[in-house]
Amino acid sequence: MRLEDIKKIGVIGGGTMGNGIAHVCAQSGYDVILVDTSGDLLEKAKKTITANLDRMVKKEKITEQAKNETLCRIKLSTKSEELGEAQIIIEAIYENLEAKIAIFKQLDSICTNGAILASNTSSLPITQLAAMTRRAERVIGMHFMNPVPMMSLVELIRGIATSNDTFHLTQELSRRLGKTPVEVNDFPGFISNRILMPMINEAIYALMEGVASAEDIDTVMKLGMNHPMGPLTLADFIGLDVCLAIMEVLYKGFSDSKYRPCPLLWKMVQAGYLGRKTGRGFFVYDK
Ligand code: NAI
């Protein structure tokens, strides 16, 4: 398959990441079929995409016409069988290995032989997802960053069996979507989370040990290292449960104690202090 052969892109899971991926694909001229488990969730996804496009119109980044055309290219469906029409499917359901394995098996039977199956997973092994299909060479990780329409990076993760053709086509597609792809081999946390999460975890250790206050830890990293956001603010933004889950993947995946999740991170998650989404994490937020 060549880039010109890709006409329709399937996205399964229309949450935070899935609606952003659908938005970017449609804005780049692709017909998109967005699948989720209920009509309500799909309507919510479409509302988010519309609001994000409206913001772009307001900022004069796109025209009203481009907005309407983008929205017209997105078809919503609760029937995953409809993904069979797409040349590439990007999976963005929640981060759960069993659920993703079930989806990959299902997609493998629905989709044409040549179709590429991509996963937006932030931490699960692409090699294992690929092994659940009869097309391991056409399975790849496409790890977009949040918020998808704003962030230019996409990590392309090669499973052990991912073919060069699949990699190069996905690389070209990422560029067509206006993104900057990087090539990463399939090891726990890829590059982004392997470096980011231990930094956040270390900031939590520093807080737990009383080295400095949460505000001061963030100030050091913002003013001293020029990070746009301190690590604890960023952890609250990502969600402390998500941070913990990724640290666990690193810890188990490398069998190395240097990735052990900080006990304070555990405690925060057990308390339900998950960050922005619950109104409280290392900082307090208006809900
Ligand atoms: P989310 O929870 O916002 O959305 C997941 C969506 O998938 C929900 O709308 C849910 O109804 C749907 N879904 C679940 N099972 C389904 C099924 N069987 N069929 C169809 N739809 C189904 O999750 P989010 O944050 O968008 O994450 C999605 C993926 O992206 C995860 O693998 C996550 O690790 C990854 N990711 C998340 C980032 C983030 O900042 N949120 C950043 C980069 C990657």
XYZ file of C-alpha atoms and ligand atoms in Angstrom:
331
model
C 0.000 0.000 0.000
C 1.150 3.554 -0.782
C 0.159 6.797 0.936
C -2.223 7.646 -1.953
C -4.085 4.390 -1.283
C -5.105 5.596 2.165
C -8.537 7.204 1.751
C -10.283 6.290 4.947
C -8.867 6.148 8.467
C -10.627 4.278 11.253
C -10.322 5.421 14.861
C -11.619 3.172 17.632
C -12.181 4.874 20.991
C -13.413 8.474 20.866
C -12.138 9.703 24.254
C -9.454 12.298 24.964
C -7.018 10.931 22.397
C -9.387 9.335 19.888
C -11.360 12.512 19.218
C -8.112 14.448 18.743
C -6.791 11.834 16.309
C -10.069 11.834 14.355
C -9.962 15.650 14.258
C -6.413 15.788 12.893
C -7.030 13.058 10.285
C -10.218 14.730 9.013
C -8.584 18.161 8.952
C -5.816 16.647 6.801
C -8.419 15.583 4.215
C -9.064 11.963 5.194
C -12.473 10.403 5.571
C -12.674 9.175 9.131
C -14.850 6.626 10.798
C -14.880 7.069 14.560
C -16.142 4.139 16.620
C -17.053 4.068 20.305
C -19.349 1.972 22.448
C -22.331 4.353 22.646
C -24.011 7.101 20.670
C -23.712 9.463 23.647
C -19.941 9.050 23.814
C -19.699 9.642 20.075
C -21.806 12.798 20.314
C -19.575 14.005 23.136
C -16.510 13.347 20.973
C -18.033 15.276 18.066
C -18.883 18.177 20.395
C -15.273 18.327 21.576
C -13.984 18.279 17.996
C -16.450 21.028 17.025
C -15.405 23.179 20.000
C -11.716 22.725 19.138
C -12.354 23.609 15.485
C -14.387 26.673 16.561
C -11.420 27.836 18.604
C -9.197 27.475 15.517
C -11.661 29.516 13.435
C -11.698 32.219 16.108
C -7.895 32.356 16.056
C -8.084 32.533 12.233
C -6.026 29.354 11.864
C -8.723 27.787 9.678
C -11.806 29.078 7.864
C -15.421 28.348 8.756
C -15.620 26.365 5.516
C -12.596 24.229 6.438
C -14.219 23.560 9.802
C -17.463 22.398 8.190
C -15.630 20.241 5.668
C -13.593 18.649 8.449
C -16.733 17.813 10.417
C -18.427 16.367 7.316
C -15.553 13.926 6.840
C -16.096 12.332 10.264
C -18.607 9.512 10.383
C -19.648 8.254 13.816
C -20.535 4.635 14.458
C -21.022 2.149 17.261
C -20.413 -0.745 14.858
C -16.771 -1.762 14.731
C -17.492 -3.831 11.571
C -17.621 -0.531 9.679
C -13.888 -0.157 10.295
C -13.444 -2.808 7.609
C -13.662 0.004 5.029
C -10.552 1.748 6.360
C -6.982 1.255 5.119
C -5.541 2.060 8.540
C -7.171 1.831 11.942
C -5.815 3.719 14.936
C -6.875 2.166 18.217
C -7.341 4.588 21.140
C -9.465 2.699 23.666
C -8.523 2.910 27.333
C -5.181 1.566 28.519
C -5.967 -2.051 29.343
C -4.045 -4.951 27.831
C -6.903 -7.487 27.799
C -9.298 -4.982 26.194
C -6.735 -4.003 23.570
C -5.958 -7.665 22.778
C -9.690 -8.308 22.227
C -9.931 -5.274 19.919
C -6.849 -6.282 17.924
C -8.223 -9.807 17.399
C -11.535 -8.337 16.292
C -9.926 -5.774 13.965
C -7.776 -8.499 12.435
C -10.884 -10.399 11.395
C -12.841 -7.313 10.235
C -10.171 -5.483 8.237
C -8.849 -6.210 4.752
C -5.575 -8.142 4.598
C -3.549 -5.105 3.598
C -4.898 -2.788 6.301
C -2.546 -1.454 8.964
C -3.498 -1.674 12.629
C -1.962 1.030 14.820
C -2.240 1.509 18.571
C -1.999 4.801 20.441
C -1.040 2.977 23.650
C 1.284 4.934 25.936
C 2.906 1.897 27.501
C 1.637 -1.504 26.392
C 3.813 -3.779 24.216
C 3.121 -3.424 20.483
C 4.848 -6.768 19.908
C 2.293 -8.525 22.102
C -0.697 -6.821 20.432
C 0.758 -7.709 17.014
C 1.195 -11.355 18.009
C -2.568 -11.585 18.611
C -3.191 -10.961 14.900
C -2.297 -12.717 11.649
C -0.655 -9.546 10.380
C 2.089 -8.782 12.896
C 4.119 -7.085 10.147
C 1.300 -4.562 9.654
C 0.904 -3.633 13.328
C 2.641 -0.538 14.711
C 2.439 1.913 17.612
C 1.338 5.472 16.778
C 1.734 7.307 20.059
C 0.242 10.780 19.714
C 0.598 13.379 22.455
C -2.223 15.148 24.278
C -3.806 17.449 23.063
C -3.439 15.838 19.641
C -4.331 18.870 17.467
C -1.699 20.986 19.284
C 1.220 18.610 19.800
C 3.431 17.847 16.843
C 5.191 14.698 18.098
C 4.172 11.167 17.259
C 6.281 8.242 18.438
C 6.149 5.406 15.908
C 6.817 2.182 17.738
C 8.129 -0.771 15.810
C 7.119 -4.122 17.220
C 9.580 -6.946 16.685
C 7.746 -7.981 13.488
C 6.707 -4.541 12.118
C 7.793 -4.389 8.474
C 9.764 -1.556 6.906
C 6.840 -0.915 4.530
C 4.453 -0.463 7.459
C 6.895 1.792 9.247
C 7.592 4.008 6.204
C 3.927 4.315 5.274
C 2.990 5.279 8.826
C 5.863 7.747 8.857
C 4.589 9.380 5.638
C 1.051 9.422 6.974
C 2.191 11.105 10.210
C 3.847 13.829 8.138
C 0.675 14.255 6.065
C -1.126 14.794 9.375
C 1.308 17.626 10.095
C 3.186 15.684 12.765
C 6.859 14.989 13.346
C 7.330 11.225 13.664
C 10.208 9.614 15.526
C 11.225 5.972 15.218
C 11.275 4.008 18.445
C 11.745 0.311 19.125
C 9.304 -1.518 21.335
C 10.633 -1.368 24.901
C 8.689 -0.376 28.020
C 7.643 3.286 28.053
C 9.090 3.825 24.546
C 11.107 7.073 24.777
C 8.602 9.654 26.020
C 7.406 7.885 29.142
C 10.694 6.154 29.885
C 12.258 9.554 30.435
C 9.277 11.627 31.581
C 7.803 9.281 34.195
C 11.000 8.595 36.181
C 11.511 12.387 36.311
C 8.006 12.865 37.699
C 8.520 9.934 40.094
C 11.769 11.491 41.334
C 9.991 14.813 41.913
C 7.441 12.905 44.048
C 10.288 11.270 46.025
C 11.797 14.726 46.621
C 8.416 15.919 47.906
C 7.949 12.815 50.097
C 11.407 13.202 51.610
C 10.720 16.841 52.405
C 13.527 18.145 50.208
C 11.277 20.996 49.079
C 7.617 21.982 48.756
C 5.557 21.011 45.701
C 5.573 24.655 44.535
C 9.338 24.942 44.898
C 10.063 21.630 43.141
C 7.992 22.845 40.192
C 9.640 26.275 40.258
C 13.111 24.698 40.049
C 12.175 22.750 36.949
C 10.322 25.653 35.332
C 12.817 28.439 35.940
C 15.969 26.345 36.193
C 15.373 23.918 33.337
C 12.967 25.979 31.241
C 10.244 23.329 31.397
C 6.893 24.932 30.527
C 5.259 23.122 33.458
C 6.711 21.698 36.686
C 6.737 17.882 37.054
C 4.113 17.807 39.821
C 1.730 20.074 37.900
C 2.302 17.893 34.858
C 1.598 14.735 36.904
C -1.705 16.274 38.057
C -2.523 17.098 34.456
C -1.760 13.582 33.185
C -3.544 11.899 36.110
C -1.719 10.267 39.020
C -3.347 6.889 38.318
C -1.961 7.044 34.771
C 1.503 7.975 36.095
C 1.394 5.060 38.548
C 0.286 2.600 35.852
C 3.151 3.656 33.587
C 5.723 3.411 36.404
C 4.447 -0.118 37.055
C 4.925 -0.996 33.378
C 8.530 0.288 33.534
C 9.217 -1.464 36.847
C 7.861 -4.816 35.670
C 9.091 -4.477 32.098
C 12.730 -3.836 33.045
C 12.714 -5.761 36.363
C 14.800 -2.891 37.654
C 14.264 -1.233 41.049
C 15.236 2.160 39.674
C 11.700 2.362 38.249
C 9.878 1.576 41.521
C 6.869 3.860 41.932
C 7.238 6.298 44.839
C 5.130 5.271 47.900
C 3.636 8.776 47.978
C 2.361 8.257 44.430
C 0.685 5.042 45.595
C -0.825 6.845 48.571
C -2.235 9.679 46.453
C -3.860 7.192 44.074
C -5.290 5.141 46.962
C -6.791 8.345 48.397
C -8.437 9.145 45.069
C -6.300 12.277 44.668
C -5.762 11.733 40.959
C -4.946 15.288 39.903
C -6.987 17.754 37.875
C -9.703 15.267 37.001
C -10.660 14.771 40.662
C -9.964 18.354 41.702
C -7.018 17.366 43.878
C -3.562 15.969 43.300
C -0.330 17.625 44.368
C -2.268 20.861 43.959
C -5.955 21.730 44.395
C -8.160 22.655 41.419
C -11.638 24.050 40.872
C -13.659 21.185 39.487
P -10.321 7.786 27.386
O -10.757 6.996 28.554
O -10.494 9.272 27.361
O -11.067 7.220 26.071
C -11.177 5.861 25.793
C -12.409 5.666 24.928
O -12.407 4.339 24.411
C -13.718 5.875 25.679
O -14.527 6.817 24.992
C -14.339 4.480 25.686
O -15.759 4.488 25.644
C -13.744 3.888 24.426
N -13.753 2.424 24.385
C -13.415 1.562 25.381
N -13.563 0.286 24.955
C -13.992 0.356 23.671
C -14.332 -0.614 22.700
N -14.268 -1.921 22.972
N -14.746 -0.205 21.490
C -14.824 1.124 21.204
N -14.508 2.087 22.077
C -14.101 1.706 23.303
O -8.802 7.387 27.130
P -7.633 8.252 26.467
O -6.996 9.112 27.483
O -8.138 8.843 25.209
O -6.571 7.103 26.133
C -6.717 6.278 25.005
C -5.378 5.631 24.702
O -4.425 6.645 24.409
C -4.798 4.811 25.856
O -4.126 3.698 25.329
C -3.801 5.801 26.486
O -2.755 5.142 27.146
C -3.285 6.512 25.258
N -2.730 7.843 25.481
C -3.345 8.724 26.342
C -2.805 9.992 26.519
C -3.498 10.995 27.405
O -2.865 12.015 27.726
N -4.734 10.784 27.791
C -1.575 10.418 25.835
C -1.065 9.440 24.889
C -1.615 8.191 24.759
